[in-house]
Coordinates of C-alpha atoms in Angstrom, one line a residue:
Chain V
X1 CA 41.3 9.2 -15.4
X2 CA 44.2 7.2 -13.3
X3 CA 43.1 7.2 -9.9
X4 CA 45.7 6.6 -7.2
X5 CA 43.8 3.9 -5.5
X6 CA 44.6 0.3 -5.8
X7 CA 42.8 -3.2 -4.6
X8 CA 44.2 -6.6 -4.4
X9 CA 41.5 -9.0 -4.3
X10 CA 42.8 -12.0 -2.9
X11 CA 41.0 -15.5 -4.4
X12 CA 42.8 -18.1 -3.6
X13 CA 46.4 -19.4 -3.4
X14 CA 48.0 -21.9 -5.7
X15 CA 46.8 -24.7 -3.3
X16 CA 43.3 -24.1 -4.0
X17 CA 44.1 -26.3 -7.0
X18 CA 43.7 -28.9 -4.7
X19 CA 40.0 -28.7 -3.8
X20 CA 37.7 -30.8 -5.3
X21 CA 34.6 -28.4 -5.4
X22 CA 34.5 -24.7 -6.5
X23 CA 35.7 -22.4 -4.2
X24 CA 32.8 -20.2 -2.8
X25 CA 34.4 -16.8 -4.5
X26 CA 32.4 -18.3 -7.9
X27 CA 29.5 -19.4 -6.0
X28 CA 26.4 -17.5 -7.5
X29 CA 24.2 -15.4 -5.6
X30 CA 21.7 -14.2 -7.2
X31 CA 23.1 -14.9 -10.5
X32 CA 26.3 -13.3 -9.9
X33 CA 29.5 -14.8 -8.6
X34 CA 30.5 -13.4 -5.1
X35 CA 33.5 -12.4 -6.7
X36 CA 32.1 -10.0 -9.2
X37 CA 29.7 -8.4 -6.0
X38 CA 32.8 -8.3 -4.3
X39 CA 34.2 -6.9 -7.1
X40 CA 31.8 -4.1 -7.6
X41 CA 31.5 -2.7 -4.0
X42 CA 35.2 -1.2 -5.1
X43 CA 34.5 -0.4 -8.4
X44 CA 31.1 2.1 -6.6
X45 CA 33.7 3.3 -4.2
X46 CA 35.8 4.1 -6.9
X47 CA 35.1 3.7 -10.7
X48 CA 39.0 4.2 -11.5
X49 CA 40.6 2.2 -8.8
X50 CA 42.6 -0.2 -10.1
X51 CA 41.7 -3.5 -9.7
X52 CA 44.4 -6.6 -9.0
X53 CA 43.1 -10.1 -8.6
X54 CA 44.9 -13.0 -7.1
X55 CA 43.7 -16.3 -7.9
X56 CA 45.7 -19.7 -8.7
X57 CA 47.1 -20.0 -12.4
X58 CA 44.0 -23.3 -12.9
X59 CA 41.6 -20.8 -11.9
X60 CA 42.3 -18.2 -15.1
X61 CA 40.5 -19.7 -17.6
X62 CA 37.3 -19.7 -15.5
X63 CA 38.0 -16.3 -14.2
X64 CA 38.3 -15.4 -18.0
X65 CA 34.8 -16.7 -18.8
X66 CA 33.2 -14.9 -15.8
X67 CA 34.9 -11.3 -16.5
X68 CA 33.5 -11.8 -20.3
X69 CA 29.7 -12.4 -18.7
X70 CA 30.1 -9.5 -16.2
X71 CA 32.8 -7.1 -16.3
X72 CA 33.7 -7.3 -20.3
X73 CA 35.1 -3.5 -20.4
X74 CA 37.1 -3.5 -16.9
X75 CA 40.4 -3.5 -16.9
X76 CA 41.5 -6.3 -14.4
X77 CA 45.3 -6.9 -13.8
X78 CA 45.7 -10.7 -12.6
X79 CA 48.3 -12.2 -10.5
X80 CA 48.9 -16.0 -9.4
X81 CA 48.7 -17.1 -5.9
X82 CA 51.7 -18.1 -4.1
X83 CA 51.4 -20.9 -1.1
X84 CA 50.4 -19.0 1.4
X85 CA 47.9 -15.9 2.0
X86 CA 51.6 -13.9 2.7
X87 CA 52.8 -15.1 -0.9
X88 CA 49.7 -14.4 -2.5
X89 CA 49.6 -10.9 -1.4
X90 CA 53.2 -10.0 -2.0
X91 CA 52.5 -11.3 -5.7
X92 CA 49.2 -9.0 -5.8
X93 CA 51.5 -6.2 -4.2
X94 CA 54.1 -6.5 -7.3
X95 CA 51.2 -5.0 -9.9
X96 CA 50.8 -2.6 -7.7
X97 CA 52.7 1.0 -8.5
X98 CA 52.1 3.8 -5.6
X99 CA 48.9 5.4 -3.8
X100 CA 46.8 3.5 -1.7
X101 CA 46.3 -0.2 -1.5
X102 CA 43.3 -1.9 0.2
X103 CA 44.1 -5.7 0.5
X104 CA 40.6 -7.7 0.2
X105 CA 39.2 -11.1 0.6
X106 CA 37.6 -12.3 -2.5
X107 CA 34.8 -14.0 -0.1
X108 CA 33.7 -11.0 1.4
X109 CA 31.3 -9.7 -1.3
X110 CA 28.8 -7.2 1.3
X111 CA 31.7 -4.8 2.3
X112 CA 29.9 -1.4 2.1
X113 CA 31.0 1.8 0.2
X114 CA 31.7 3.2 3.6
X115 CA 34.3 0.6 5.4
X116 CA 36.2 1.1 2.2
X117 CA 36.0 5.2 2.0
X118 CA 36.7 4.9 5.9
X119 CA 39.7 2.8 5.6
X120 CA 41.2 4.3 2.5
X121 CA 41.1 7.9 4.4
X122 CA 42.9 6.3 7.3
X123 CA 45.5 5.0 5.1
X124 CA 46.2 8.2 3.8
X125 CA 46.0 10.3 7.0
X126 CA 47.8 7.5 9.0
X127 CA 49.2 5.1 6.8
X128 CA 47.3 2.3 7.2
X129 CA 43.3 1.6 8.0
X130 CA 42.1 -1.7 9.3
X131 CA 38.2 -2.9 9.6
X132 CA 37.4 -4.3 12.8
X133 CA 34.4 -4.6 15.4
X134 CA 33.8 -5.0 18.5
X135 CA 33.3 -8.9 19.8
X136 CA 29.6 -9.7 20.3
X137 CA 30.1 -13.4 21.8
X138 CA 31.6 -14.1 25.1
X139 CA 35.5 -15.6 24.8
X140 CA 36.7 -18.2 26.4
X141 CA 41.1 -18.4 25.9
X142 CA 41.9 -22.1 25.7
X143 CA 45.0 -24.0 27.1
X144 CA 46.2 -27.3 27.3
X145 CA 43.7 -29.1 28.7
X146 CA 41.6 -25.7 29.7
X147 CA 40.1 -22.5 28.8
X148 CA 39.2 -19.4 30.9
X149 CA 36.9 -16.5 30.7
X150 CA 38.8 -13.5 29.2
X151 CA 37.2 -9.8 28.6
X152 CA 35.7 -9.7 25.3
X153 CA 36.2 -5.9 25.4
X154 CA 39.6 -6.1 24.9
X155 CA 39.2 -7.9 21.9
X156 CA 37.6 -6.9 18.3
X157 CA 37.4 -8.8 14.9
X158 CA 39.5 -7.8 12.7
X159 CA 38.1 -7.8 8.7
X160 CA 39.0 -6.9 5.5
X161 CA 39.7 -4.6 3.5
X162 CA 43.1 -3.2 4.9
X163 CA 44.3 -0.4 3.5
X164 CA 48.0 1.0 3.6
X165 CA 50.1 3.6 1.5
X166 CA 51.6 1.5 -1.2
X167 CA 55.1 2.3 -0.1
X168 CA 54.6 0.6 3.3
X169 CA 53.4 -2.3 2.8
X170 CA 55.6 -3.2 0.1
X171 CA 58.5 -2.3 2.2
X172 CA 56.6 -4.7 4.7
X173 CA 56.1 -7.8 2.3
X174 CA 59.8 -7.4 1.5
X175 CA 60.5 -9.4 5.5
X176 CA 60.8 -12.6 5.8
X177 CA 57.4 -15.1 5.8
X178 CA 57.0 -15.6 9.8
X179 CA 54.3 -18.3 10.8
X180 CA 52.2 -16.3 12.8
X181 CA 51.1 -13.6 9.6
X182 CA 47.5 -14.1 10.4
X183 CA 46.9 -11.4 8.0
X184 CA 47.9 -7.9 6.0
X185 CA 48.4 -6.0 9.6
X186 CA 50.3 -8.5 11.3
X187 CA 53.0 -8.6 8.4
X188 CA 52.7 -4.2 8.5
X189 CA 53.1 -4.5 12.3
X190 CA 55.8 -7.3 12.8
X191 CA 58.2 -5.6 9.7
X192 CA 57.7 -2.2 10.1
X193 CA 57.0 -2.3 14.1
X194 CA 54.6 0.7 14.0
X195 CA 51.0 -0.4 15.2
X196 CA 48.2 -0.4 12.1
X197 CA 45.2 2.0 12.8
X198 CA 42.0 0.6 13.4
X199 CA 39.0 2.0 11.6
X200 CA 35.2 0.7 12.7
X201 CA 33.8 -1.9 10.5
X202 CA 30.3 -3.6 9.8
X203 CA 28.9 -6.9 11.0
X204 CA 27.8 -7.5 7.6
X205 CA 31.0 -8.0 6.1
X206 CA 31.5 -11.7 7.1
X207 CA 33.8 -13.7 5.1
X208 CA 32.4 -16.5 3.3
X209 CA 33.4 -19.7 5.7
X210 CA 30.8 -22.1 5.8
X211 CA 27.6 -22.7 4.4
X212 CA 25.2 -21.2 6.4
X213 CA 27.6 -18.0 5.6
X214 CA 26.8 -18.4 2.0
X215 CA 22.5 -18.0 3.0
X216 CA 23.3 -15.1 5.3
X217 CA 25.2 -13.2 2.4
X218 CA 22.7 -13.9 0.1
X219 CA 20.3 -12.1 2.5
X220 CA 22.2 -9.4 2.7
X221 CA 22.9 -9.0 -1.3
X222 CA 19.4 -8.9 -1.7
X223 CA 19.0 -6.2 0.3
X224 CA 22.0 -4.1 -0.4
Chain K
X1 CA 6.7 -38.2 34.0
X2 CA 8.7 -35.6 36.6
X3 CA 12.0 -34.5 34.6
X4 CA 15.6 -34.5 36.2
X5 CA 15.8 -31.7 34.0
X6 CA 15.8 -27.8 34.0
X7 CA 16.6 -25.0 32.1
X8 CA 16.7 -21.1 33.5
X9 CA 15.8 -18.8 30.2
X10 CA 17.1 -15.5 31.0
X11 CA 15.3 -12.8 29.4
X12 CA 16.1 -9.4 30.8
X13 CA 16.7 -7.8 34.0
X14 CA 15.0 -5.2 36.3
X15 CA 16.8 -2.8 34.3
X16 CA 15.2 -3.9 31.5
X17 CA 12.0 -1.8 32.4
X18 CA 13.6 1.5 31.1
X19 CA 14.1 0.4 27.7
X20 CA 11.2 1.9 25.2
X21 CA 11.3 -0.3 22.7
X22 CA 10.3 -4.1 23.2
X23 CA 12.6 -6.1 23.9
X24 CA 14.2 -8.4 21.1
X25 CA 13.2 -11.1 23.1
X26 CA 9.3 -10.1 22.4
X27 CA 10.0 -9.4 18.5
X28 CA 7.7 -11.8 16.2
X29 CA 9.7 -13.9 13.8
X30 CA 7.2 -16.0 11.3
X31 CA 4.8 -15.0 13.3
X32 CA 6.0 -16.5 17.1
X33 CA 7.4 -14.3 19.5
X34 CA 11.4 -15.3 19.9
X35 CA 11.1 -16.2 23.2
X36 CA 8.8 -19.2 22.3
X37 CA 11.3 -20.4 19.4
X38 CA 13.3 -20.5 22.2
X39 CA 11.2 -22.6 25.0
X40 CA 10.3 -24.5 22.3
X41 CA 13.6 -25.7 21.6
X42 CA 14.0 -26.8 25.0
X43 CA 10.7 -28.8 25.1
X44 CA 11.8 -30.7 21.3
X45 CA 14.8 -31.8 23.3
X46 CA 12.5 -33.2 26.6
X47 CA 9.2 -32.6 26.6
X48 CA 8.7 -32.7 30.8
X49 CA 11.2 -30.6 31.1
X50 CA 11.2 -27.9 34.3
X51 CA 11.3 -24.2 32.4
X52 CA 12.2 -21.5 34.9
X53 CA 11.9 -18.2 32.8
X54 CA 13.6 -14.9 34.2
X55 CA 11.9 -11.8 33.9
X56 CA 11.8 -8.2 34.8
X57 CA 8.5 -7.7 36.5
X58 CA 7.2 -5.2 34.3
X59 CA 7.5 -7.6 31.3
X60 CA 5.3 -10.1 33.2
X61 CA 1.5 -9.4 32.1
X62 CA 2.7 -9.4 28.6
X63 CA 4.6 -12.5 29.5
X64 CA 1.2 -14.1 30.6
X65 CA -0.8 -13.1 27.4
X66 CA 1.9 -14.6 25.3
X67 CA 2.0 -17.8 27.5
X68 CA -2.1 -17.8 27.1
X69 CA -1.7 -17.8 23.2
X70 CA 1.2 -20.1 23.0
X71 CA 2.0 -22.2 25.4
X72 CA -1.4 -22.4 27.3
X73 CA -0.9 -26.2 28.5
X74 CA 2.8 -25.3 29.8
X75 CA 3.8 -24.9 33.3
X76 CA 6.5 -22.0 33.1
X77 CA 8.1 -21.1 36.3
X78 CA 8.1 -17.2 36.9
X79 CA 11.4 -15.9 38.5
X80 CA 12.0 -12.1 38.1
X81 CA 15.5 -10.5 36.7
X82 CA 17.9 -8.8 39.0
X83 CA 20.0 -5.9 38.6
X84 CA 22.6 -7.9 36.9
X85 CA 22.6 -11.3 35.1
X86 CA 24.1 -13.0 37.6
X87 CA 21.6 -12.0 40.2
X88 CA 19.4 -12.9 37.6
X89 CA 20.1 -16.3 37.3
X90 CA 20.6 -16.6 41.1
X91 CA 16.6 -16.1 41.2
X92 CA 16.0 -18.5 38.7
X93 CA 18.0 -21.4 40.3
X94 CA 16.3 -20.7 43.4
X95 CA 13.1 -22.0 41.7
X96 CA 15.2 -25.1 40.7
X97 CA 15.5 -28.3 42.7
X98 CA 18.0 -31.3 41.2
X99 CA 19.2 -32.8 38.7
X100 CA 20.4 -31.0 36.0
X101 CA 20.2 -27.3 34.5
X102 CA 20.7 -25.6 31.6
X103 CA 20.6 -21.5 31.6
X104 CA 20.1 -19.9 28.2
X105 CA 19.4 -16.4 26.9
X106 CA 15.8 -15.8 25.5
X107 CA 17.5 -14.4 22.5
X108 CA 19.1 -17.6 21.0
X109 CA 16.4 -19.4 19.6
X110 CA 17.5 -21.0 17.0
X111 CA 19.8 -23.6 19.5
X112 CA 19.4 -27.2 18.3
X113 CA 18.3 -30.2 19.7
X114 CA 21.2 -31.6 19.2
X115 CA 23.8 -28.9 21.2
X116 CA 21.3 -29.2 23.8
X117 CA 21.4 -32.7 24.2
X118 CA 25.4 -32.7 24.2
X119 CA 25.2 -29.7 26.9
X120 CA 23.3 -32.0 28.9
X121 CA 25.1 -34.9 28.4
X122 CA 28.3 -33.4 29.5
X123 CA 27.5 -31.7 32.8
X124 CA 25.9 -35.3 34.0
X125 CA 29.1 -36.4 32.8
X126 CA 31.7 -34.0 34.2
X127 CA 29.4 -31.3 35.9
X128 CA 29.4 -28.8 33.3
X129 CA 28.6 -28.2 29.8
X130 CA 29.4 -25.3 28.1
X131 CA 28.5 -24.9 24.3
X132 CA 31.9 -23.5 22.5
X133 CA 32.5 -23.0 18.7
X134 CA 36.3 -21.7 16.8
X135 CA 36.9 -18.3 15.9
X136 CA 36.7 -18.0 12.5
X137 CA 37.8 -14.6 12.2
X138 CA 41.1 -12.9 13.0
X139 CA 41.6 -11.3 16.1
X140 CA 42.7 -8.0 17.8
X141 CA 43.7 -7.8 21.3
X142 CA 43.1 -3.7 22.3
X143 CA 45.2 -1.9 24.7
X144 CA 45.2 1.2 25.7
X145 CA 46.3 3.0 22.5
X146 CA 46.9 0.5 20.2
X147 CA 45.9 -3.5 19.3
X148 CA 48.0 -6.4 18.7
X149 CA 47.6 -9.4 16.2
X150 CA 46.5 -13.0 18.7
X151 CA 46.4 -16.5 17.5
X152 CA 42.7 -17.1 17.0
X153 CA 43.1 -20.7 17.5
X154 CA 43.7 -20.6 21.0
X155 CA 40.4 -18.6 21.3
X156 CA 36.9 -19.8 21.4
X157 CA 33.5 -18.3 21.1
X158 CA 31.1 -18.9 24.3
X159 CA 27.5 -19.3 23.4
X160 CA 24.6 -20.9 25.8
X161 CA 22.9 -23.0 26.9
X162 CA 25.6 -23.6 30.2
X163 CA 24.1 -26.8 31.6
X164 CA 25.3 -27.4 34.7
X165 CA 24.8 -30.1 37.6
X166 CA 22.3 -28.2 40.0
X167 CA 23.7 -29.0 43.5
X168 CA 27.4 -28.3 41.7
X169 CA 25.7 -24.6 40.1
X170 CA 23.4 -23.5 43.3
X171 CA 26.7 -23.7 45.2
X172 CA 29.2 -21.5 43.1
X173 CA 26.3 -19.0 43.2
X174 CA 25.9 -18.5 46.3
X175 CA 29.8 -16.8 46.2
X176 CA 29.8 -13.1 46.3
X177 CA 29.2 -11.1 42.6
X178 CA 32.4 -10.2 40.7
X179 CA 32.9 -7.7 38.1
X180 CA 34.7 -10.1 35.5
X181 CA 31.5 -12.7 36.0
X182 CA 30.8 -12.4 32.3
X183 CA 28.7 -15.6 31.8
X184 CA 27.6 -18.4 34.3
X185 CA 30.8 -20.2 33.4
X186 CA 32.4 -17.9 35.1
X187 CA 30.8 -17.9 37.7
X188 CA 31.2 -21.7 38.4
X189 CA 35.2 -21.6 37.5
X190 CA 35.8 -19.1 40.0
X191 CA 33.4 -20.0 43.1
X192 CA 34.6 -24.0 42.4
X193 CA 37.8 -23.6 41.5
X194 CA 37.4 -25.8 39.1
X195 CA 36.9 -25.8 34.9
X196 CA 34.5 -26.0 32.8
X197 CA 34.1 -28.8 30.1
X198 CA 33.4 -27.1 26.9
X199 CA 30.8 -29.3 24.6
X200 CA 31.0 -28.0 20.5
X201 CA 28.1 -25.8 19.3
X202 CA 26.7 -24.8 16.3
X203 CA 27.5 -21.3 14.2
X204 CA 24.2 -21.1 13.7
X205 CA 23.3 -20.5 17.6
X206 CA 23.7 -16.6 17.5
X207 CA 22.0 -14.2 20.1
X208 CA 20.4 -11.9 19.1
X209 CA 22.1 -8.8 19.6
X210 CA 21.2 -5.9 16.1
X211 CA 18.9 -5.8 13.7
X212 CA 20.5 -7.7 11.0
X213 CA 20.9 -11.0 13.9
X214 CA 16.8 -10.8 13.6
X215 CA 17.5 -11.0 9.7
X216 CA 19.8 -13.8 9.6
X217 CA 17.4 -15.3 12.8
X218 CA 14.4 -15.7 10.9
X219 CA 16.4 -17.1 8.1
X220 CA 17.8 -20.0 10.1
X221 CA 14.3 -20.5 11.5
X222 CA 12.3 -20.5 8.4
X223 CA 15.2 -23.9 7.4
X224 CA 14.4 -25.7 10.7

């Protein structure tokens, strides 16, 4: 069955090549790289969706190995990571044909079956669906040589996945790189100067940043 | 040896009193209650220090059996919790003399040594000391019907302890209680006119706030 929904997973640009140690997308937990976990939260949301990884051309070979150990009989369509997460994603975006698109950080493996039902149906209804949450911590703004208090209920983290109707956001990714893409939304927002619609998330789904993030997942896999 | 040192650890309000379950404050984590991981932190950094602890009344016989089972040689200082934090925290500095003070919420307990130290360090340095770490994820600002993309860089998370120079503290309190006083930084920036001198913290220095925090808690506690 072709199912209309679509994921890039993005893994890495073609600067990753750079790092000396393994990025943390083929760290194991619990035997399993947090790729393929990642991998698997959309493959229970939706068995048919069709998958498109983005990961730098040095990283195939590995990514070949790993798909033999644990996904053997999925299709996965792979594309190469450009220099930036906005290159990346437009290359991801060109494998892609119509439907619906989440766009997904490889490092985010405890993403539940609900954020990504709840932000595909927003895409559909709305044309786009972006996780966020509400800010926990106190903010502080800084400035030159400052920093103020600001309202932390103004302000909500923003995750991944974000889901848009294909057509969108490829006539989005078709503007101009501007420095301050922070992420899928801004490039929706700045080229096709409609607003992106906000759809609640889950604290869980932290992105992989430093080690102590690594534990904390691992927590949370084993629970899941 | 008589301390120049003082911390206030908030731990709940008189409002507190109509919540039915325990406070997270109270919770067990390897067997301690968290409000002991926390004191405890506090007396690995100087073991003479002066430990104010704020209150609600009702909380204060089960306060004393803890104490008893924990901390039995300890002087604690018992100031009870207003109707907001910040009247709060004016009852706790009211039990505090000179020097220098910290005030911290009962619910981070797995602060360092370390933070604490630079916390103190910087307010007898500059008169304040405000434990700060990045943003690592993306930010929304939210208005009224829609959100906009910010630069997360410019925006940092506020955690405590807040160690402050006592004479510098007691005085901004004693200004009249604002809405936007959202921590005890505040407070001081606004009744001082003045800044406050942000020292780095530590990612793993989360309050606890839902049930997973007490998950990922007793994970970082179990590695000290």
């Amino acid at each position: 069955m072709v199912s209309n929904n679509n994921v890039i997973i993005v893994a890495g640009g073609s600067g990753s090549r750079m790092n000396q140690a393994l990025p943390k997308q083929f760290t194991l937990i619990h035997n399993i790289p947090v790729l393929i976990h990642t991998i698997r939260a959309f493959l229970s949301f939706d068995p048919n969706i069709h998958l498109v990884l983005v990961l730098p051309e040095s990283h195939l070979s590995l990514w070949q190995k790993i798909q033999i150990e644990f996904l053997p009989n999925q299709k996965v369509s792979i594309a190469f990571g450009g220099a930036t997460r906005f290159q990346s994603v437009r290359n991801g975006l060109a494998g892609v044909a119509g439907g619906l698109v989440a766009i997904h950080d490889a490092v985010r493996p405890c993403v539940s079956v609900a954020s990504i039902e709840a932000s595909f149906e927003s895409a559909a209804r709305l044309g786009s669906g972006v996780l966020s949450v509400p800010m926990k911590d106190s903010l502080r703004e800084l400035s030159e040589n400052t920093s103020r208090s600001v309202d932390r209920a103004k302000f909500h983290i923003v995750q991944t996945p974000q889901t848009f109707q294909v057509s969108l956001i490829k006539r989005a990714f078709e503007v101009e790189e501007q420095p301050f893409f922070t992420d899928d939304a801004s490039v929706y927002e700045y080229a096709l100067d409609e607003p992106v619609s906000l759809v609640p998330g889950d604290y869980k789904n932290i992105k992989i940043t430093t080690q102590e993030d690594l534990e904390v997942i691992s927590l949370f896999l084993a629970a899941k």
